[in-house]
Structures are given as C-alpha cells and as structure tokens.
Amino acid sequence: MSIIKLERIGFTYNGGWVLKNVSFEVARGEFMGILGPNGSGKTTLLNVIDGILIPQEGEIWVNGTSCRKLKRGDLAKSIAVVPQESLMIFPFTVQEIVLMGRAPHLGTWRFEGETDFRIAHQAMEMTDTLSLMNRSMNALSAGERQRVLIARALAQQPQIMLLDEPTAFLDIRHQVEFFDLIKALNKSQALTVIGVTHDINLASLYCDRIILLRNGNVHSIGRPEEVIAEANIKEVYETEVTVDRNPLTGQPRVTLLSSYPSEGGNRFNSGAAPQL
Ligand code: ADP
C-alpha cells in the first residue's frame, strides 16, 4: 500500500486552478522529487500534502485514511516539513528548536517530558548537531541551521518528510551534505521523502522517482532517467539544455546552454555578436 496517494487533486486560491487533476502515489520509503519552473505549483502541492491547504477537488490518502477524516494534529504526527532556512529568524537555542518538533505529540499540558528530551537528543545525534545544542540558532552557519531543521523534523518522528527547497541557500558542499544526510535517513529509517528542489541534477542523483510539474499539471512522472530527458526539460522550462549521463553514476545530467555567443559560437548560435 502506498503511504501517500493523491487522487485528481484540484486547488485554486480563488482565481485560476493552480493544481489541476494531480494524481500520484508515493510508496513507503521512497524518495520522490518535485521539479518544475517557478509558479508551476510545487509549493502549493507540498502545502496540500501537509494539510495546510485544503484542495477543492480530489482526495488525499495517508496510510489508507482519507485526510478528510484526519485532524491537523494527527497529520502532523505523520508528516514533518524541512523549510527553506533563510526565511526564518530564531531567537532560540538549538535544543529548544529541536524540542519544538515534539509539539504534535505533547499532552494536554504541553510540557515536554523525559521521553521528549530523549527523542530530541537522538535527533540531534543523528544530524550531528548535539555539540550545538546550547548555541543560539542565530549564531550558526546556514549549513548547521539546516541540519538543526532536519533534527527538528526528525524529533517529530514522522513517517513522511517534506522538503521545501531546503538547499536553496546552501553552497554545493552543504547541498551535497544535506542530501547525503536525508538519503541516509531515508534508507536507514525507511523514511519517505517528498522534496521540492530547483536543482535538477541533485534530484537526478538522489531521487528514486521525480514528478515534473507544468502549470499545475503533472507533465511527467517516473525514474530520473525517464523524466530528466532533453525534450521534457526544454518543453517545461522553455530553455536550451543538453542531457547526457553523469560518467560516474550513470544518472541523467543536465547542462545549461547560454544563447550568448561564445568564441566560435555554440551549437545553436554561429558566434556572431548580437546587433544592439
Ligand atoms: P512554485 O512553488 O512552483 O513556484 P507556487 O505553488 O508557489 O509555485 O505557485 C503556483 C501559482 O499559485 C502561482 O501562479 C502563484 O502566483 C500562485 N499562488 C501561490 N501562492 C498564492 C497565494 N497565497 N495566493 C494567490 N495565489 C498564489
């Protein structure tokens, strides 16, 4: 049985349809990437899966139960989100942030108990943030902050982790470290991951399957080698690219092509300088 199933989802913010007839399933332990140009509906789709936005059409099933029958708090026990770090300012210590992940599990009095501290501790161990626990979140580097946000999500003990462009502000080393950590958790904990990213090559390296969105529709879905094809990328992103194989991994690799003429030109430009 799939852990998440979307059936003919339609969503509008009271204007045009932003998601149209979106259907797909994600298997337990799968790493699913969501790609698509700006405005194609990626963030809206994540918010619909997370229960923040309620679709006007269609149905979402989590572990075989319709989300219409689940309370928001129940959903938060299954689904955690790792957001873009730069959007937040945190006047809290690392431990306080990680403990916030326990919120959906706290009892009536909302106080953390011994179990909550133990789980938060484990989450910091798994993300190599234990040594930072008493530091202020604001005093950390972007890469460290992002590891803390993974720890917070893990403290939630979710079955599904949603990533909303989590590496947008990280340099390439920290992007790779981030995805290595998520992939390790995905494998060792059978954690299901659904992640939006702008980086097609990172998605190609790490995702089991990819959904390519275009204008709120699923343009294509499948393994990276099925979806990251030259024709698909050109059509959806409306830009010139070549797609070949990464020589080490065999995964599809996208190379951008500038239309500005280099010396001698490129494959779709003779090299003549444009007339201004
Ligand atoms: P993406 O994440 O792929 O860039 P979004 O899901 O953010 O796409 O946006 C999809 C479409 O929905 C865009 O046309 C955007 O302008 C619109 N949109 C997003 N958020 C809102 C909102 N809060 N109110 C109205 N329209 C919105």
CSV table of C-alpha atoms and ligand atoms in Angstrom, one decimal:
chain,number,residue,atom,x,y,z
A,1,MET,CA,0.0,0.0,0.0
A,2,SER,CA,1.3,3.5,-0.8
A,3,ILE,CA,1.9,5.8,2.1
A,4,ILE,CA,0.5,8.8,0.3
A,5,LYS,CA,-2.0,8.8,-2.6
A,6,LEU,CA,-3.3,11.9,-4.3
A,7,GLU,CA,-6.4,11.4,-6.5
A,8,ARG,CA,-7.4,14.1,-9.0
A,9,ILE,CA,-6.4,17.0,-6.8
A,10,GLY,CA,-7.5,20.4,-7.9
A,11,PHE,CA,-6.6,23.6,-6.0
A,12,THR,CA,-7.3,27.3,-6.5
A,13,TYR,CA,-6.5,30.3,-4.4
A,14,ASN,CA,-9.8,31.8,-5.6
A,15,GLY,CA,-8.5,32.6,-9.1
A,16,GLY,CA,-7.5,30.1,-11.7
A,17,TRP,CA,-6.7,26.5,-10.9
A,18,VAL,CA,-3.1,26.2,-9.6
A,19,LEU,CA,-3.2,22.4,-9.3
A,20,LYS,CA,-5.2,20.5,-11.9
A,21,ASN,CA,-6.1,16.9,-11.8
A,22,VAL,CA,-2.9,15.9,-9.9
A,23,SER,CA,-2.8,12.2,-9.2
A,24,PHE,CA,0.2,10.1,-8.0
A,25,GLU,CA,1.2,7.7,-5.3
A,26,VAL,CA,4.3,7.5,-3.1
A,27,ALA,CA,5.5,4.2,-1.7
A,28,ARG,CA,6.7,3.8,1.9
A,29,GLY,CA,10.5,4.6,2.0
A,30,GLU,CA,10.5,6.2,-1.4
A,31,PHE,CA,12.5,9.4,-2.2
A,32,MET,CA,10.3,11.5,-4.5
A,33,GLY,CA,11.4,14.7,-6.1
A,34,ILE,CA,9.1,17.5,-7.3
A,35,LEU,CA,10.5,19.6,-10.1
A,36,GLY,CA,9.1,22.4,-12.2
A,37,PRO,CA,9.6,26.0,-13.1
A,38,ASN,CA,8.6,28.9,-10.9
A,39,GLY,CA,4.9,29.2,-10.5
A,40,SER,CA,4.2,25.6,-11.6
A,41,GLY,CA,2.6,24.7,-8.3
A,42,LYS,CA,5.4,22.9,-6.4
A,43,THR,CA,5.0,24.8,-3.0
A,44,THR,CA,1.2,24.7,-3.3
A,45,LEU,CA,1.4,20.9,-3.8
A,46,LEU,CA,3.6,20.5,-0.7
A,47,ASN,CA,1.2,22.6,1.4
A,48,VAL,CA,-1.7,20.5,0.1
A,49,ILE,CA,0.1,17.3,1.1
A,50,ASP,CA,0.9,18.8,4.5
A,51,GLY,CA,-2.7,19.7,5.1
A,52,ILE,CA,-2.1,23.5,5.3
A,53,LEU,CA,-4.1,24.0,2.2
A,54,ILE,CA,-7.3,22.0,1.6
A,55,PRO,CA,-7.9,21.1,-2.1
A,56,GLN,CA,-11.3,22.0,-3.6
A,57,GLU,CA,-11.2,18.8,-5.7
A,58,GLY,CA,-10.0,15.3,-5.2
A,59,GLU,CA,-8.8,13.3,-2.3
A,60,ILE,CA,-5.6,12.6,-0.4
A,61,TRP,CA,-5.0,9.4,1.4
A,62,VAL,CA,-2.3,8.9,4.1
A,63,ASN,CA,-1.7,5.3,5.1
A,64,GLY,CA,-5.0,4.4,3.5
A,65,THR,CA,-7.0,7.0,5.5
A,66,SER,CA,-8.6,9.9,3.7
A,67,CYS,CA,-7.2,13.3,5.0
A,68,ARG,CA,-10.8,14.5,5.3
A,69,LYS,CA,-11.1,12.1,8.3
A,70,LEU,CA,-7.7,13.1,9.9
A,71,LYS,CA,-7.3,16.1,12.3
A,72,ARG,CA,-4.5,18.5,11.6
A,73,GLY,CA,-2.7,17.3,14.7
A,74,ASP,CA,-2.9,13.6,13.5
A,75,LEU,CA,-1.4,14.6,10.2
A,76,ALA,CA,1.5,16.4,12.0
A,77,LYS,CA,2.4,13.2,13.7
A,78,SER,CA,3.0,11.6,10.3
A,79,ILE,CA,4.3,14.5,8.2
A,80,ALA,CA,7.2,16.8,9.0
A,81,VAL,CA,8.5,19.7,6.9
A,82,VAL,CA,12.1,20.9,6.4
A,83,PRO,CA,11.6,24.5,5.1
A,84,GLN,CA,14.0,26.9,3.4
A,85,GLU,CA,16.2,28.0,6.3
A,86,SER,CA,16.8,31.6,5.3
A,87,LEU,CA,13.1,32.6,5.7
A,88,MET,CA,13.3,32.3,9.5
A,89,ILE,CA,14.9,34.1,12.4
A,90,PHE,CA,15.1,32.1,15.5
A,91,PRO,CA,15.8,33.7,19.0
A,92,PHE,CA,16.1,30.1,20.4
A,93,THR,CA,18.8,27.6,21.3
A,94,VAL,CA,19.2,24.5,19.1
A,95,GLN,CA,17.8,22.3,21.7
A,96,GLU,CA,14.7,24.5,22.0
A,97,ILE,CA,14.2,24.4,18.3
A,98,VAL,CA,14.5,20.6,18.1
A,99,LEU,CA,12.1,20.2,21.0
A,100,MET,CA,9.5,22.1,19.0
A,101,GLY,CA,9.3,19.1,16.8
A,102,ARG,CA,7.7,17.3,19.7
A,103,ALA,CA,4.7,19.7,19.7
A,104,PRO,CA,2.2,17.3,17.9
A,105,HIS,CA,3.0,14.6,20.5
A,106,LEU,CA,2.6,16.6,23.7
A,107,GLY,CA,-0.2,16.0,26.1
A,108,THR,CA,-2.9,18.4,27.4
A,109,TRP,CA,-0.4,20.5,29.5
A,110,ARG,CA,2.0,20.9,26.6
A,111,PHE,CA,5.1,20.3,28.7
A,112,GLU,CA,8.0,18.2,27.3
A,113,GLY,CA,8.8,15.1,29.4
A,114,GLU,CA,11.8,12.8,29.7
A,115,THR,CA,10.8,10.9,26.5
A,116,ASP,CA,10.6,14.2,24.5
A,117,PHE,CA,14.1,15.2,25.6
A,118,ARG,CA,15.4,11.7,24.8
A,119,ILE,CA,13.9,11.8,21.3
A,120,ALA,CA,15.2,15.3,20.7
A,121,HIS,CA,18.7,14.2,21.9
A,122,GLN,CA,18.6,11.2,19.4
A,123,ALA,CA,17.5,13.5,16.6
A,124,MET,CA,20.5,15.8,17.3
A,125,GLU,CA,22.8,12.8,17.4
A,126,MET,CA,21.6,11.6,14.0
A,127,THR,CA,22.2,15.0,12.4
A,128,ASP,CA,25.5,15.7,14.2
A,129,THR,CA,24.1,18.8,16.0
A,130,LEU,CA,24.4,17.6,19.6
A,131,SER,CA,27.5,19.7,20.1
A,132,LEU,CA,25.5,22.8,19.1
A,133,MET,CA,22.6,22.1,21.4
A,134,ASN,CA,23.1,25.1,23.7
A,135,ARG,CA,24.1,27.5,20.9
A,136,SER,CA,21.7,30.1,19.6
A,137,MET,CA,20.2,29.2,16.3
A,138,ASN,CA,21.1,32.7,15.0
A,139,ALA,CA,24.8,32.1,15.7
A,140,LEU,CA,25.0,29.1,13.4
A,141,SER,CA,26.1,28.8,9.8
A,142,ALA,CA,23.5,28.2,7.1
A,143,GLY,CA,24.6,24.5,6.8
A,144,GLU,CA,24.4,24.0,10.6
A,145,ARG,CA,21.0,25.6,10.8
A,146,GLN,CA,19.7,23.4,8.1
A,147,ARG,CA,20.9,20.3,10.0
A,148,VAL,CA,19.0,21.6,13.1
A,149,LEU,CA,15.9,21.9,11.0
A,150,ILE,CA,16.3,18.3,9.9
A,151,ALA,CA,16.7,17.4,13.6
A,152,ARG,CA,13.5,19.2,14.5
A,153,ALA,CA,11.7,17.3,11.7
A,154,LEU,CA,13.1,14.0,13.0
A,155,ALA,CA,12.0,14.8,16.6
A,156,GLN,CA,8.5,14.8,15.2
A,157,GLN,CA,9.1,11.1,14.5
A,158,PRO,CA,7.3,11.4,11.1
A,159,GLN,CA,6.8,8.7,8.5
A,160,ILE,CA,7.0,11.3,5.7
A,161,MET,CA,9.4,14.2,5.4
A,162,LEU,CA,8.6,17.1,3.1
A,163,LEU,CA,11.4,19.3,1.9
A,164,ASP,CA,10.6,22.7,0.6
A,165,GLU,CA,13.6,23.8,-1.4
A,166,PRO,CA,15.8,23.2,1.6
A,167,THR,CA,19.1,23.7,0.0
A,168,ALA,CA,18.3,26.9,-1.9
A,169,PHE,CA,20.7,29.0,0.2
A,170,LEU,CA,23.5,26.4,0.6
A,171,ASP,CA,26.8,26.2,-1.2
A,172,ILE,CA,27.5,23.0,-3.2
A,173,ARG,CA,29.3,21.2,-0.4
A,174,HIS,CA,26.4,21.8,2.0
A,175,GLN,CA,23.9,20.9,-0.6
A,176,VAL,CA,25.5,17.5,-1.0
A,177,GLU,CA,25.9,17.1,2.8
A,178,PHE,CA,22.2,17.9,3.2
A,179,PHE,CA,21.0,15.4,0.6
A,180,ASP,CA,23.5,12.7,1.8
A,181,LEU,CA,22.1,13.0,5.3
A,182,ILE,CA,18.5,12.9,4.1
A,183,LYS,CA,19.3,9.9,1.8
A,184,ALA,CA,20.9,8.1,4.8
A,185,LEU,CA,17.8,8.7,6.9
A,186,ASN,CA,15.6,7.7,4.0
A,187,LYS,CA,17.5,4.3,3.8
A,188,SER,CA,18.2,3.6,7.4
A,189,GLN,CA,14.8,4.7,8.8
A,190,ALA,CA,12.6,3.8,5.8
A,191,LEU,CA,11.6,7.5,5.9
A,192,THR,CA,9.5,8.6,3.0
A,193,VAL,CA,10.8,11.8,1.5
A,194,ILE,CA,9.0,14.2,-0.9
A,195,GLY,CA,11.1,17.1,-1.8
A,196,VAL,CA,10.8,20.2,-4.0
A,197,THR,CA,14.1,21.4,-5.4
A,198,HIS,CA,15.2,23.7,-8.2
A,199,ASP,CA,18.3,21.7,-8.8
A,200,ILE,CA,17.6,19.1,-11.5
A,201,ASN,CA,21.0,17.4,-11.1
A,202,LEU,CA,20.7,17.0,-7.4
A,203,ALA,CA,17.2,15.5,-7.9
A,204,SER,CA,18.7,13.2,-10.5
A,205,LEU,CA,21.4,11.9,-8.1
A,206,TYR,CA,19.2,11.4,-5.0
A,207,CYS,CA,15.5,10.7,-6.0
A,208,ASP,CA,14.0,7.3,-6.7
A,209,ARG,CA,11.3,9.0,-8.8
A,210,ILE,CA,10.6,12.5,-10.0
A,211,ILE,CA,7.4,14.4,-10.7
A,212,LEU,CA,7.7,17.2,-13.3
A,213,LEU,CA,5.1,19.9,-12.9
A,214,ARG,CA,4.0,22.3,-15.6
A,215,ASN,CA,1.2,24.9,-15.0
A,216,GLY,CA,-0.2,22.9,-12.1
A,217,ASN,CA,-0.3,19.6,-14.1
A,218,VAL,CA,1.8,16.5,-13.8
A,219,HIS,CA,3.8,16.8,-17.0
A,220,SER,CA,5.7,13.5,-16.4
A,221,ILE,CA,6.4,11.1,-13.5
A,222,GLY,CA,8.9,8.3,-13.3
A,223,ARG,CA,12.5,7.4,-12.6
A,224,PRO,CA,15.1,10.2,-13.2
A,225,GLU,CA,16.2,8.6,-16.5
A,226,GLU,CA,12.6,8.7,-17.7
A,227,VAL,CA,11.7,12.2,-16.6
A,228,ILE,CA,15.0,14.1,-17.0
A,229,ALA,CA,15.0,13.8,-20.8
A,230,GLU,CA,16.1,16.7,-23.0
A,231,ALA,CA,12.7,17.1,-24.6
A,232,ASN,CA,10.9,17.2,-21.3
A,233,ILE,CA,13.3,19.8,-19.7
A,234,LYS,CA,13.2,22.0,-22.8
A,235,GLU,CA,9.5,21.9,-23.0
A,236,VAL,CA,8.7,22.5,-19.4
A,237,TYR,CA,11.5,25.1,-18.5
A,238,GLU,CA,11.4,26.6,-22.0
A,239,THR,CA,15.2,26.8,-22.1
A,240,GLU,CA,18.1,25.3,-24.0
A,241,VAL,CA,19.8,22.3,-22.3
A,242,THR,CA,21.6,19.1,-23.2
A,243,VAL,CA,21.1,16.0,-21.2
A,244,ASP,CA,23.7,13.3,-21.0
A,245,ARG,CA,24.8,10.8,-18.4
A,246,ASN,CA,26.9,11.5,-15.3
A,247,PRO,CA,30.0,9.4,-16.1
A,248,LEU,CA,30.4,8.2,-12.5
A,249,THR,CA,26.8,7.5,-11.5
A,250,GLY,CA,25.1,6.9,-14.9
A,251,GLN,CA,22.3,9.3,-13.8
A,252,PRO,CA,21.0,11.9,-16.3
A,253,ARG,CA,22.9,15.2,-16.1
A,254,VAL,CA,21.6,18.5,-17.4
A,255,THR,CA,23.9,21.1,-18.9
A,256,LEU,CA,22.6,24.6,-19.4
A,257,LEU,CA,23.4,26.3,-22.7
A,258,SER,CA,23.7,30.0,-22.9
A,259,SER,CA,22.3,31.7,-26.0
A,260,TYR,CA,25.0,34.3,-25.7
A,261,PRO,CA,27.6,33.5,-28.3
A,262,SER,CA,30.9,32.2,-27.0
A,263,GLU,CA,34.0,32.4,-29.2
A,264,GLY,CA,33.2,30.3,-32.3
A,265,GLY,CA,29.6,30.1,-31.2
A,266,ASN,CA,27.7,27.2,-29.6
A,267,ARG,CA,25.5,24.6,-31.1
A,268,PHE,CA,22.6,26.9,-31.8
A,269,ASN,CA,24.4,30.1,-32.4
A,270,SER,CA,27.1,30.9,-35.0
A,271,GLY,CA,29.1,33.2,-32.7
A,272,ALA,CA,28.0,36.4,-34.4
A,273,ALA,CA,27.6,39.2,-31.8
A,274,PRO,CA,24.0,40.4,-31.5
A,275,GLN,CA,23.3,43.8,-33.1
A,276,LEU,CA,22.1,46.2,-30.3
B,1,ADP,P1,6.1,27.2,-7.3
B,1,ADP,O1,6.4,26.7,-5.9
B,1,ADP,O2,6.2,26.1,-8.3
B,1,ADP,O3,6.9,28.3,-7.7
B,1,ADP,P2,3.6,28.1,-6.3
B,1,ADP,O4,2.9,26.9,-5.7
B,1,ADP,O5,4.3,28.9,-5.3
B,1,ADP,O6,4.6,27.6,-7.4
B,1,ADP,O7,2.6,29.0,-7.1
B,1,ADP,C1,1.7,28.4,-8.1
B,1,ADP,C2,0.8,29.6,-8.5
B,1,ADP,O8,-0.1,29.9,-7.5
B,1,ADP,C3,1.5,30.8,-9.0
B,1,ADP,O9,0.8,31.3,-10.1
B,1,ADP,C4,1.4,31.7,-7.8
B,1,ADP,O10,1.3,33.1,-8.2
B,1,ADP,C5,0.0,31.3,-7.2
B,1,ADP,N1,0.0,31.5,-5.7
B,1,ADP,C6,0.9,31.0,-4.9
B,1,ADP,N2,0.5,31.3,-3.6
B,1,ADP,C7,-0.6,32.1,-3.7
B,1,ADP,C8,-1.4,32.8,-2.7
B,1,ADP,N3,-1.2,32.7,-1.4
B,1,ADP,N4,-2.5,33.5,-3.2
B,1,ADP,C9,-2.8,33.5,-4.5
B,1,ADP,N5,-2.0,32.9,-5.5
B,1,ADP,C10,-0.9,32.2,-5.1
